[in-house]
mmCIF file of C-alpha atoms in Angstrom:
data_model
loop_
_atom_site.group_PDB
_atom_site.id
_atom_site.type_symbol
_atom_site.label_atom_id
_atom_site.label_comp_id
_atom_site.label_asym_id
_atom_site.label_seq_id
_atom_site.Cartn_x
_atom_site.Cartn_y
_atom_site.Cartn_z
ATOM 1 C CA UNK A 1 15.019 -23.433 -18.360
ATOM 2 C CA UNK A 2 15.659 -20.094 -17.181
ATOM 3 C CA UNK A 3 15.062 -17.131 -19.582
ATOM 4 C CA UNK A 4 17.778 -14.542 -20.229
ATOM 5 C CA UNK A 5 16.685 -10.946 -18.903
ATOM 6 C CA UNK A 6 18.205 -8.075 -20.543
ATOM 7 C CA UNK A 7 16.642 -4.956 -18.255
ATOM 8 C CA UNK A 8 15.555 -1.658 -19.319
ATOM 9 C CA UNK A 9 15.189 0.226 -15.986
ATOM 10 C CA UNK A 10 12.667 3.591 -15.780
ATOM 11 C CA UNK A 11 13.629 5.318 -12.094
ATOM 12 C CA UNK A 12 16.827 5.318 -10.200
ATOM 13 C CA UNK A 13 15.684 6.883 -7.131
ATOM 14 C CA UNK A 14 15.615 5.183 -3.535
ATOM 15 C CA UNK A 15 14.199 1.751 -4.861
ATOM 16 C CA UNK A 16 15.979 1.963 -8.396
ATOM 17 C CA UNK A 17 19.041 1.944 -6.659
ATOM 18 C CA UNK A 18 18.440 -0.547 -4.208
ATOM 19 C CA UNK A 19 17.101 -2.762 -7.172
ATOM 20 C CA UNK A 20 20.788 -2.355 -8.724
ATOM 21 C CA UNK A 21 22.329 -2.929 -5.539
ATOM 22 C CA UNK A 22 20.672 -5.933 -4.474
ATOM 23 C CA UNK A 23 20.815 -7.539 -8.197
ATOM 24 C CA UNK A 24 24.486 -7.207 -7.980
ATOM 25 C CA UNK A 25 24.985 -8.457 -4.765
ATOM 26 C CA UNK A 26 22.796 -11.941 -5.711
ATOM 27 C CA UNK A 27 25.014 -14.784 -6.681
ATOM 28 C CA UNK A 28 22.122 -17.221 -7.828
ATOM 29 C CA UNK A 29 20.542 -14.615 -10.592
ATOM 30 C CA UNK A 30 23.098 -14.506 -13.220
ATOM 31 C CA UNK A 31 20.441 -14.413 -15.926
ATOM 32 C CA UNK A 32 19.439 -10.787 -15.250
ATOM 33 C CA UNK A 33 21.468 -7.582 -16.279
ATOM 34 C CA UNK A 34 20.521 -3.931 -16.282
ATOM 35 C CA UNK A 35 21.411 -2.655 -19.842
ATOM 36 C CA UNK A 36 19.668 0.797 -19.649
ATOM 37 C CA UNK A 37 18.438 3.175 -16.956
ATOM 38 C CA UNK A 38 15.635 6.027 -17.949
ATOM 39 C CA UNK A 39 15.908 9.041 -15.570
ATOM 40 C CA UNK A 40 14.453 12.620 -15.768
ATOM 41 C CA UNK A 41 17.036 14.827 -14.365
ATOM 42 C CA UNK A 42 20.210 15.459 -16.372
ATOM 43 C CA UNK A 43 22.464 17.354 -13.430
ATOM 44 C CA UNK A 44 21.416 14.989 -10.888
ATOM 45 C CA UNK A 45 25.003 13.282 -9.269
ATOM 46 C CA UNK A 46 24.520 9.435 -9.709
ATOM 47 C CA UNK A 47 26.954 6.612 -8.605
ATOM 48 C CA UNK A 48 26.707 4.843 -12.030
ATOM 49 C CA UNK A 49 28.720 6.020 -15.286
ATOM 50 C CA UNK A 50 26.816 8.337 -17.803
ATOM 51 C CA UNK A 51 26.781 5.518 -20.457
ATOM 52 C CA UNK A 52 24.238 3.471 -18.253
ATOM 53 C CA UNK A 53 21.659 6.435 -18.204
ATOM 54 C CA UNK A 54 19.432 7.916 -21.148
ATOM 55 C CA UNK A 55 16.896 10.528 -20.932
ATOM 56 C CA UNK A 56 14.837 9.234 -23.889
ATOM 57 C CA UNK A 57 12.063 6.767 -22.683
ATOM 58 C CA UNK A 58 11.689 5.521 -26.209
ATOM 59 C CA UNK A 59 15.428 4.642 -26.279
ATOM 60 C CA UNK A 60 14.324 1.302 -23.767
ATOM 61 C CA UNK A 61 11.375 0.555 -25.520
ATOM 62 C CA UNK A 62 12.598 0.783 -29.168
ATOM 63 C CA UNK A 63 15.452 -1.626 -27.940
ATOM 64 C CA UNK A 64 14.791 -5.349 -29.025
ATOM 65 C CA UNK A 65 17.426 -6.570 -27.079
ATOM 66 C CA UNK A 66 15.525 -5.542 -23.711
ATOM 67 C CA UNK A 67 13.192 -8.388 -22.881
ATOM 68 C CA UNK A 68 11.833 -6.822 -19.643
ATOM 69 C CA UNK A 69 11.177 -3.613 -18.641
ATOM 70 C CA UNK A 70 11.451 -2.569 -14.746
ATOM 71 C CA UNK A 71 8.824 0.635 -14.038
ATOM 72 C CA UNK A 72 10.122 2.515 -10.642
ATOM 73 C CA UNK A 73 8.802 6.046 -11.359
ATOM 74 C CA UNK A 74 6.472 8.193 -9.219
ATOM 75 C CA UNK A 75 4.269 9.544 -11.804
ATOM 76 C CA UNK A 76 1.435 7.112 -12.258
ATOM 77 C CA UNK A 77 0.310 8.451 -15.690
ATOM 78 C CA UNK A 78 3.718 8.286 -17.336
ATOM 79 C CA UNK A 79 4.302 4.925 -15.950
ATOM 80 C CA UNK A 80 1.057 3.564 -17.216
ATOM 81 C CA UNK A 81 2.592 4.947 -20.622
ATOM 82 C CA UNK A 82 5.388 3.208 -20.333
ATOM 83 C CA UNK A 83 4.262 -0.061 -18.836
ATOM 84 C CA UNK A 84 1.160 -0.350 -21.726
ATOM 85 C CA UNK A 85 3.692 0.304 -24.567
ATOM 86 C CA UNK A 86 6.338 -2.198 -23.415
ATOM 87 C CA UNK A 87 3.504 -4.717 -23.280
ATOM 88 C CA UNK A 88 2.364 -3.943 -26.503
ATOM 89 C CA UNK A 89 5.893 -4.434 -27.679
ATOM 90 C CA UNK A 90 6.129 -7.745 -26.028
ATOM 91 C CA UNK A 91 8.199 -7.109 -23.154
ATOM 92 C CA UNK A 92 7.560 -8.282 -19.756
ATOM 93 C CA UNK A 93 7.102 -5.742 -17.167
ATOM 94 C CA UNK A 94 8.020 -5.322 -13.543
ATOM 95 C CA UNK A 95 6.226 -2.456 -11.742
ATOM 96 C CA UNK A 96 6.102 -0.989 -8.190
ATOM 97 C CA UNK A 97 3.679 2.023 -8.926
ATOM 98 C CA UNK A 98 0.633 0.821 -6.834
ATOM 99 C CA UNK A 99 -1.531 3.757 -7.731
ATOM 100 C CA UNK A 100 -0.892 3.438 -11.429
ATOM 101 C CA UNK A 101 -1.953 -0.513 -10.931
ATOM 102 C CA UNK A 102 -4.796 0.548 -8.692
ATOM 103 C CA UNK A 103 -6.255 2.849 -11.308
ATOM 104 C CA UNK A 104 -5.474 0.522 -14.369
ATOM 105 C CA UNK A 105 -6.273 -2.538 -13.043
ATOM 106 C CA UNK A 106 -8.728 -3.632 -15.637
ATOM 107 C CA UNK A 107 -7.033 -2.415 -18.644
ATOM 108 C CA UNK A 108 -3.509 -3.606 -17.370
ATOM 109 C CA UNK A 109 -5.297 -7.185 -17.148
ATOM 110 C CA UNK A 110 -6.361 -6.881 -20.404
ATOM 111 C CA UNK A 111 -3.103 -6.027 -21.870
ATOM 112 C CA UNK A 112 -1.480 -8.844 -20.277
ATOM 113 C CA UNK A 113 -4.163 -11.198 -21.989
ATOM 114 C CA UNK A 114 -3.860 -9.597 -25.057
ATOM 115 C CA UNK A 115 0.183 -9.167 -25.406
ATOM 116 C CA UNK A 116 0.979 -12.658 -23.674
ATOM 117 C CA UNK A 117 3.771 -11.219 -21.337
ATOM 118 C CA UNK A 118 3.914 -11.216 -17.800
ATOM 119 C CA UNK A 119 3.226 -8.167 -15.563
ATOM 120 C CA UNK A 120 4.382 -8.775 -11.899
ATOM 121 C CA UNK A 121 4.268 -6.300 -9.204
ATOM 122 C CA UNK A 122 4.905 -7.808 -5.707
ATOM 123 C CA UNK A 123 6.762 -4.649 -4.613
ATOM 124 C CA UNK A 124 3.575 -2.426 -5.502
ATOM 125 C CA UNK A 125 2.590 -3.969 -1.843
ATOM 126 C CA UNK A 126 3.941 -4.119 1.174
ATOM 127 C CA UNK A 127 7.895 -4.233 0.347
ATOM 128 C CA UNK A 128 9.435 -7.270 1.628
ATOM 129 C CA UNK A 129 6.331 -9.342 2.365
ATOM 130 C CA UNK A 130 5.616 -11.527 -0.389
ATOM 131 C CA UNK A 131 1.897 -10.963 -0.077
ATOM 132 C CA UNK A 132 0.547 -10.918 -3.402
ATOM 133 C CA UNK A 133 2.380 -14.219 -4.471
ATOM 134 C CA UNK A 134 1.002 -15.897 -1.238
ATOM 135 C CA UNK A 135 -2.938 -15.016 -2.247
ATOM 136 C CA UNK A 136 -2.340 -16.145 -5.670
ATOM 137 C CA UNK A 137 -0.521 -19.328 -4.978
ATOM 138 C CA UNK A 138 -1.269 -20.546 -1.507
ATOM 139 C CA UNK A 139 -4.853 -18.946 -0.983
ATOM 140 C CA UNK A 140 -5.918 -19.728 -4.707
ATOM 141 C CA UNK A 141 -8.972 -21.796 -3.880
ATOM 142 C CA UNK A 142 -9.502 -20.888 -0.321
ATOM 143 C CA UNK A 143 -12.786 -18.883 0.481
ATOM 144 C CA UNK A 144 -11.099 -15.623 2.526
ATOM 145 C CA UNK A 145 -13.100 -14.048 4.950
ATOM 146 C CA UNK A 146 -10.857 -11.076 5.592
ATOM 147 C CA UNK A 147 -7.324 -9.178 4.959
ATOM 148 C CA UNK A 148 -6.355 -6.781 7.616
ATOM 149 C CA UNK A 149 -2.988 -5.223 8.181
ATOM 150 C CA UNK A 150 -0.609 -1.978 8.584
ATOM 151 C CA UNK A 151 0.700 -1.845 4.642
ATOM 152 C CA UNK A 152 2.016 1.477 4.733
ATOM 153 C CA UNK A 153 5.443 1.798 6.770
ATOM 154 C CA UNK A 154 5.858 5.658 6.481
ATOM 155 C CA UNK A 155 2.566 6.605 8.604
ATOM 156 C CA UNK A 156 3.818 3.358 10.534
ATOM 157 C CA UNK A 157 6.917 5.083 11.669
ATOM 158 C CA UNK A 158 5.374 8.380 12.157
ATOM 159 C CA UNK A 159 2.805 6.598 14.744
ATOM 160 C CA UNK A 160 5.388 4.882 16.452
ATOM 161 C CA UNK A 161 7.625 7.672 16.949
ATOM 162 C CA UNK A 162 4.559 10.043 18.114
ATOM 163 C CA UNK A 163 3.916 7.204 20.534
ATOM 164 C CA UNK A 164 7.072 6.132 21.831
ATOM 165 C CA UNK A 165 9.195 9.199 21.573
ATOM 166 C CA UNK A 166 6.189 12.154 22.211
ATOM 167 C CA UNK A 167 7.273 13.698 19.447
ATOM 168 C CA UNK A 168 4.878 16.045 17.325
ATOM 169 C CA UNK A 169 3.678 15.097 14.006
ATOM 170 C CA UNK A 170 5.939 17.553 12.331
ATOM 171 C CA UNK A 171 9.275 16.028 13.646
ATOM 172 C CA UNK A 172 8.197 12.466 12.951
ATOM 173 C CA UNK A 173 7.472 12.875 9.783
ATOM 174 C CA UNK A 174 10.618 15.444 9.203
ATOM 175 C CA UNK A 175 12.481 11.776 10.760
ATOM 176 C CA UNK A 176 10.906 9.596 8.128
ATOM 177 C CA UNK A 177 11.649 12.225 5.356
ATOM 178 C CA UNK A 178 15.428 12.102 6.304
ATOM 179 C CA UNK A 179 15.501 8.284 6.532
ATOM 180 C CA UNK A 180 13.824 7.690 3.027
ATOM 181 C CA UNK A 181 10.519 6.347 4.352
ATOM 182 C CA UNK A 182 8.667 9.543 3.259
ATOM 183 C CA UNK A 183 8.667 11.544 0.200
ATOM 184 C CA UNK A 184 9.500 15.210 -0.026
ATOM 185 C CA UNK A 185 5.550 15.496 -0.440
ATOM 186 C CA UNK A 186 4.258 12.541 2.035
ATOM 187 C CA UNK A 187 0.178 13.438 1.259
ATOM 188 C CA UNK A 188 -0.303 10.130 -0.497
ATOM 189 C CA UNK A 189 1.121 8.231 2.503
ATOM 190 C CA UNK A 190 -0.342 10.220 5.263
ATOM 191 C CA UNK A 191 -3.819 10.874 3.941
ATOM 192 C CA UNK A 192 -4.292 7.110 3.364
ATOM 193 C CA UNK A 193 -4.177 6.929 -0.727
ATOM 194 C CA UNK A 194 -0.998 5.014 -0.663
ATOM 195 C CA UNK A 195 -2.551 2.087 1.738
ATOM 196 C CA UNK A 196 -5.491 2.380 -0.172
ATOM 197 C CA UNK A 197 -4.207 1.570 -3.600
ATOM 198 C CA UNK A 198 -2.377 -1.386 -2.257
ATOM 199 C CA UNK A 199 -5.614 -2.485 -0.614
ATOM 200 C CA UNK A 200 -7.366 -2.492 -3.855
ATOM 201 C CA UNK A 201 -4.718 -4.459 -5.559
ATOM 202 C CA UNK A 202 -4.554 -7.092 -2.407
ATOM 203 C CA UNK A 203 -8.449 -7.308 -2.680
ATOM 204 C CA UNK A 204 -8.196 -8.168 -6.517
ATOM 205 C CA UNK A 205 -6.141 -11.331 -5.717
ATOM 206 C CA UNK A 206 -7.572 -12.005 -2.241
ATOM 207 C CA UNK A 207 -11.411 -11.668 -3.351
ATOM 208 C CA UNK A 208 -11.750 -11.617 -7.462
ATOM 209 C CA UNK A 209 -13.363 -8.318 -6.993
ATOM 210 C CA UNK A 210 -11.607 -5.133 -8.175
ATOM 211 C CA UNK A 211 -12.855 -1.899 -6.309
ATOM 212 C CA UNK A 212 -12.098 1.312 -7.896
ATOM 213 C CA UNK A 213 -10.556 3.275 -5.719
ATOM 214 C CA UNK A 214 -12.156 6.125 -5.215
ATOM 215 C CA UNK A 215 -15.167 4.180 -3.736
ATOM 216 C CA UNK A 216 -12.944 2.952 -1.132
ATOM 217 C CA UNK A 217 -12.919 5.000 2.095
ATOM 218 C CA UNK A 218 -9.941 6.456 3.251
ATOM 219 C CA UNK A 219 -8.762 8.491 6.264
ATOM 220 C CA UNK A 220 -5.133 9.336 7.231
ATOM 221 C CA UNK A 221 -3.163 10.580 10.244
ATOM 222 C CA UNK A 222 -2.361 14.324 9.046
ATOM 223 C CA UNK A 223 -4.942 15.785 12.363
ATOM 224 C CA UNK A 224 -3.349 13.272 14.934
ATOM 225 C CA UNK A 225 -2.159 15.026 17.794
ATOM 226 C CA UNK A 226 -0.954 14.062 21.546
ATOM 227 C CA UNK A 227 -4.157 13.860 22.545
ATOM 228 C CA UNK A 228 -4.951 10.910 20.865
ATOM 229 C CA UNK A 229 -2.132 9.358 21.880
ATOM 230 C CA UNK A 230 -2.819 10.315 25.672
ATOM 231 C CA UNK A 231 -6.393 8.648 25.032
ATOM 232 C CA UNK A 232 -4.296 5.387 23.780
ATOM 233 C CA UNK A 233 -1.799 5.463 26.650
ATOM 234 C CA UNK A 234 -4.781 5.595 29.186
ATOM 235 C CA UNK A 235 -6.369 2.753 27.796
ATOM 236 C CA UNK A 236 -3.356 0.148 26.809
ATOM 237 C CA UNK A 237 -3.890 1.002 23.377
ATOM 238 C CA UNK A 238 -1.666 1.715 20.504
ATOM 239 C CA UNK A 239 -2.554 3.607 17.189
ATOM 240 C CA UNK A 240 -1.987 2.372 13.640
ATOM 241 C CA UNK A 241 -3.224 3.499 10.226
ATOM 242 C CA UNK A 242 -5.188 0.013 9.222
ATOM 243 C CA UNK A 243 -6.364 -1.162 5.715
ATOM 244 C CA UNK A 244 -9.355 -3.531 5.949
ATOM 245 C CA UNK A 245 -11.234 -6.006 3.334
ATOM 246 C CA UNK A 246 -13.958 -7.933 4.817
ATOM 247 C CA UNK A 247 -16.382 -10.442 3.184
ATOM 248 C CA UNK A 248 -19.577 -11.137 4.915
ATOM 249 C CA UNK A 249 -21.743 -13.672 2.629
ATOM 250 C CA UNK A 250 -21.698 -11.678 -1.051
ATOM 251 C CA UNK A 251 -21.116 -8.356 0.649
ATOM 252 C CA UNK A 252 -17.822 -6.890 0.773
ATOM 253 C CA UNK A 253 -16.598 -3.704 2.227
ATOM 254 C CA UNK A 254 -13.380 -2.051 2.729
ATOM 255 C CA UNK A 255 -11.664 0.699 4.327
ATOM 256 C CA UNK A 256 -8.403 2.407 5.444
ATOM 257 C CA UNK A 257 -8.658 4.277 8.814
ATOM 258 C CA UNK A 258 -6.568 4.617 12.148
ATOM 259 C CA UNK A 259 -7.473 1.736 14.548
ATOM 260 C CA UNK A 260 -6.870 1.787 18.419
ATOM 261 C CA UNK A 261 -5.476 -1.747 18.961
ATOM 262 C CA UNK A 262 -4.951 -3.470 21.972
ATOM 263 C CA UNK A 263 -1.952 -5.745 23.684
ATOM 264 C CA UNK A 264 -3.737 -8.778 22.039
ATOM 265 C CA UNK A 265 -3.866 -7.548 18.533
ATOM 266 C CA UNK A 266 -1.382 -9.076 15.915
ATOM 267 C CA UNK A 267 -0.797 -5.234 15.175
ATOM 268 C CA UNK A 268 0.287 -4.034 18.563
ATOM 269 C CA UNK A 269 3.666 -5.350 18.010
ATOM 270 C CA UNK A 270 3.963 -3.873 14.508
ATOM 271 C CA UNK A 271 6.559 -0.860 14.820
ATOM 272 C CA UNK A 272 8.594 1.719 12.712
ATOM 273 C CA UNK A 273 8.416 1.218 8.877
ATOM 274 C CA UNK A 274 7.114 -2.538 9.654
ATOM 275 C CA UNK A 275 3.951 -4.042 7.562
ATOM 276 C CA UNK A 276 2.011 -6.604 8.656
ATOM 277 C CA UNK A 277 -0.594 -8.259 7.457
ATOM 278 C CA UNK A 278 -3.340 -10.910 8.545
ATOM 279 C CA UNK A 279 -5.167 -13.238 6.176
ATOM 280 C CA UNK A 280 -8.378 -15.234 7.712
ATOM 281 C CA UNK A 281 -9.394 -17.892 5.528
ATOM 282 C CA UNK A 282 -12.371 -20.444 6.054
ATOM 283 C CA UNK A 283 -10.127 -23.311 5.770
ATOM 284 C CA UNK A 284 -6.749 -22.029 6.899
ATOM 285 C CA UNK A 285 -8.234 -19.900 9.605
ATOM 286 C CA UNK A 286 -5.595 -16.743 10.529
ATOM 287 C CA UNK A 287 -2.453 -16.379 9.287
ATOM 288 C CA UNK A 288 -0.140 -13.374 9.829
ATOM 289 C CA UNK A 289 2.617 -11.852 7.778
ATOM 290 C CA UNK A 290 5.388 -9.407 9.133
ATOM 291 C CA UNK A 291 8.404 -7.693 7.114
ATOM 292 C CA UNK A 292 10.082 -4.225 6.542
ATOM 293 C CA UNK A 293 7.216 -2.441 4.253
ATOM 294 C CA UNK A 294 9.694 0.780 3.297
ATOM 295 C CA UNK A 295 12.940 1.447 2.337
ATOM 296 C CA UNK A 296 15.571 0.986 -0.696
ATOM 297 C CA UNK A 297 16.428 -2.506 -0.114
ATOM 298 C CA UNK A 298 13.299 -4.111 1.275
ATOM 299 C CA UNK A 299 11.295 -2.637 -1.941
ATOM 300 C CA UNK A 300 14.340 -3.513 -4.308
ATOM 301 C CA UNK A 301 14.597 -7.149 -2.742
ATOM 302 C CA UNK A 302 10.491 -7.320 -3.746
ATOM 303 C CA UNK A 303 11.414 -6.293 -7.523
ATOM 304 C CA UNK A 304 14.439 -8.954 -7.616
ATOM 305 C CA UNK A 305 11.916 -11.827 -6.594
ATOM 306 C CA UNK A 306 9.652 -10.547 -9.641
ATOM 307 C CA UNK A 307 12.785 -10.274 -11.945
ATOM 308 C CA UNK A 308 13.847 -13.975 -10.639
ATOM 309 C CA UNK A 309 10.166 -15.132 -11.475
ATOM 310 C CA UNK A 310 10.074 -13.693 -15.024
ATOM 311 C CA UNK A 311 13.153 -15.869 -15.858
ATOM 312 C CA UNK A 312 11.065 -18.996 -15.168
ATOM 313 C CA UNK A 313 8.084 -17.116 -17.345
ATOM 314 C CA UNK A 314 5.825 -16.970 -14.155
ATOM 315 C CA UNK A 315 2.812 -15.034 -14.186
ATOM 316 C CA UNK A 316 -0.474 -14.167 -11.923
ATOM 317 C CA UNK A 317 -3.159 -16.356 -12.905
ATOM 318 C CA UNK A 318 -5.699 -14.715 -11.193
ATOM 319 C CA UNK A 319 -7.756 -17.384 -10.204
ATOM 320 C CA UNK A 320 -9.786 -15.871 -7.786
ATOM 321 C CA UNK A 321 -10.826 -13.273 -10.757
ATOM 322 C CA UNK A 322 -11.642 -16.218 -12.997
ATOM 323 C CA UNK A 323 -14.304 -17.780 -10.377
ATOM 324 C CA UNK A 324 -18.249 -17.022 -10.532
ATOM 325 C CA UNK A 325 -18.411 -15.974 -6.719
ATOM 326 C CA UNK A 326 -17.683 -12.226 -6.622
ATOM 327 C CA UNK A 327 -18.830 -10.496 -3.926
ATOM 328 C CA UNK A 328 -20.701 -6.849 -3.863
ATOM 329 C CA UNK A 329 -19.330 -3.909 -2.479
ATOM 330 C CA UNK A 330 -20.827 -1.551 0.153
ATOM 331 C CA UNK A 331 -19.896 1.045 2.257
ATOM 332 C CA UNK A 332 -23.448 0.625 4.366
ATOM 333 C CA UNK A 333 -21.512 -1.111 7.344
ATOM 334 C CA UNK A 334 -21.266 -0.247 10.708
ATOM 335 C CA UNK A 335 -18.198 0.666 12.329
ATOM 336 C CA UNK A 336 -17.881 1.880 16.252
ATOM 337 C CA UNK A 337 -15.167 5.212 15.821
ATOM 338 C CA UNK A 338 -13.072 7.533 18.340
ATOM 339 C CA UNK A 339 -13.972 11.152 17.313
ATOM 340 C CA UNK A 340 -11.921 13.777 18.739
ATOM 341 C CA UNK A 341 -12.354 17.665 18.282
ATOM 342 C CA UNK A 342 -11.076 20.943 19.656
ATOM 343 C CA UNK A 343 -15.024 21.989 18.855
ATOM 344 C CA UNK A 344 -17.788 19.963 20.747
ATOM 345 C CA UNK A 345 -20.402 21.086 18.798
ATOM 346 C CA UNK A 346 -18.720 19.610 15.632
ATOM 347 C CA UNK A 347 -18.874 16.300 17.155
ATOM 348 C CA UNK A 348 -22.733 16.596 16.979
ATOM 349 C CA UNK A 349 -22.648 16.798 13.066
ATOM 350 C CA UNK A 350 -21.526 13.334 13.188
ATOM 351 C CA UNK A 351 -24.737 11.020 13.238
ATOM 352 C CA UNK A 352 -24.114 8.351 15.794
ATOM 353 C CA UNK A 353 -26.367 5.304 15.641
ATOM 354 C CA UNK A 354 -25.538 4.544 19.789
ATOM 355 C CA UNK A 355 -22.871 6.252 21.919
ATOM 356 C CA UNK A 356 -20.735 4.540 24.458
ATOM 357 C CA UNK A 357 -18.633 7.391 25.886
ATOM 358 C CA UNK A 358 -18.036 10.943 25.817
ATOM 359 C CA UNK A 359 -15.179 13.102 27.061
ATOM 360 C CA UNK A 360 -14.722 16.924 27.340
ATOM 361 C CA UNK A 361 -12.177 19.371 28.645
ATOM 362 C CA UNK A 362 -11.075 22.920 28.185
ATOM 363 C CA UNK A 363 -8.481 21.631 24.717
ATOM 364 C CA UNK A 364 -10.613 18.686 22.894
ATOM 365 C CA UNK A 365 -13.462 16.760 23.282
ATOM 366 C CA UNK A 366 -13.982 12.888 21.790
ATOM 367 C CA UNK A 367 -17.321 10.599 21.168
ATOM 368 C CA UNK A 368 -16.523 6.755 21.139
ATOM 369 C CA UNK A 369 -20.233 5.297 19.009
ATOM 370 C CA UNK A 370 -21.253 3.626 16.231
ATOM 371 C CA UNK A 371 -22.212 4.650 12.979
ATOM 372 C CA UNK A 372 -21.855 3.794 9.393
ATOM 373 C CA UNK A 373 -18.907 3.871 7.195
ATOM 374 C CA UNK A 374 -21.349 6.079 4.584
ATOM 375 C CA UNK A 375 -22.271 8.277 7.450
ATOM 376 C CA UNK A 376 -18.598 8.699 8.613
ATOM 377 C CA UNK A 377 -17.503 9.301 5.144
ATOM 378 C CA UNK A 378 -20.483 11.737 4.344
ATOM 379 C CA UNK A 379 -20.154 13.897 7.672
ATOM 380 C CA UNK A 380 -18.589 17.060 7.998
ATOM 381 C CA UNK A 381 -15.873 16.163 10.679
ATOM 382 C CA UNK A 382 -14.267 13.690 8.040
ATOM 383 C CA UNK A 383 -12.794 17.101 6.643
ATOM 384 C CA UNK A 384 -12.196 19.031 9.462
ATOM 385 C CA UNK A 385 -9.064 19.925 10.196
ATOM 386 C CA UNK A 386 -9.489 20.430 13.956
ATOM 387 C CA UNK A 387 -10.730 16.497 14.461
ATOM 388 C CA UNK A 388 -9.281 13.277 14.190
ATOM 389 C CA UNK A 389 -11.137 9.859 13.588
ATOM 390 C CA UNK A 390 -10.067 6.333 14.186
ATOM 391 C CA UNK A 391 -11.656 3.072 14.712
ATOM 392 C CA UNK A 392 -12.233 2.241 18.694
ATOM 393 C CA UNK A 393 -10.630 -0.749 20.074
#
């Protein structure tokens, strides 16, 4: 028997409005209704009557008729406080806040066990792709070797526009913001943090190991230039921001880095705001998932899927975490990289174990060679505003 859900919603921005719209257009989900929406800004115009809204977060938490809290706000600290209190009061919770989940994963896992309520967050990763549910259900007993993908729609849109339209980074970012794919402050997306938080969540479900986000190397696209796209065009490549987790024996490595991919790579044809994830298993081999990774409706539909699942009292079982074969995390893994800078001397500060290719001109210089993830992270070039780094094809 399906459970009737009375929803208290926190946040009514892009995703919140998308959820409201898809919920009211879905004929099959009659068991869920939104009773109250908590928002921050009193003077902001909204498409619903004023009685739907509250500015007091406790009004939803104090309401015993509300049995499901849906958290869709930006601030991760405030989100955790809301989610924690909601669960302690016996309310089921759905969230899309990947930073909050990644930073408090252990605590949230313990809260679920202590409070006995479901906590679902499919919308935190890859929007319209049901990747968490697949990792939980389809791959629950499959030994996975790797997970690789484009899991941030904002950066993929920017890189697609720069490559296909020959636009500047600034113009491509502005277009992404106009379309609602990028926030007014896009740093988390373009610096690779958003993808890193998502990767930590996916890795917990895929490999049974939760890695603290600060231990994972991430590098974004803020310094990418048309010099890098010129290289890609000459080599028949495209540039993507790729998140990867790989297990080799008992060792687990993770990173978020720009990466050149050739036409045979699954991610080559993933364009604009779309995401794509490839899962490689010992028994199931490779499978590829693709769908829209940004936008109001794609993310709202993922939230709706979790709401529907809670009507059946579905909850994550975390089977991989329960298993006793957790790998050991390491950054001491070899990586073959493309490093480009306007300063040739700067390139020499990166310690390559071997060099395959070098190029110099009046405007820029690049080296392709092999180093380690640890050496890359610790190098001066990693923080340089005049340099760009990507995994070589």
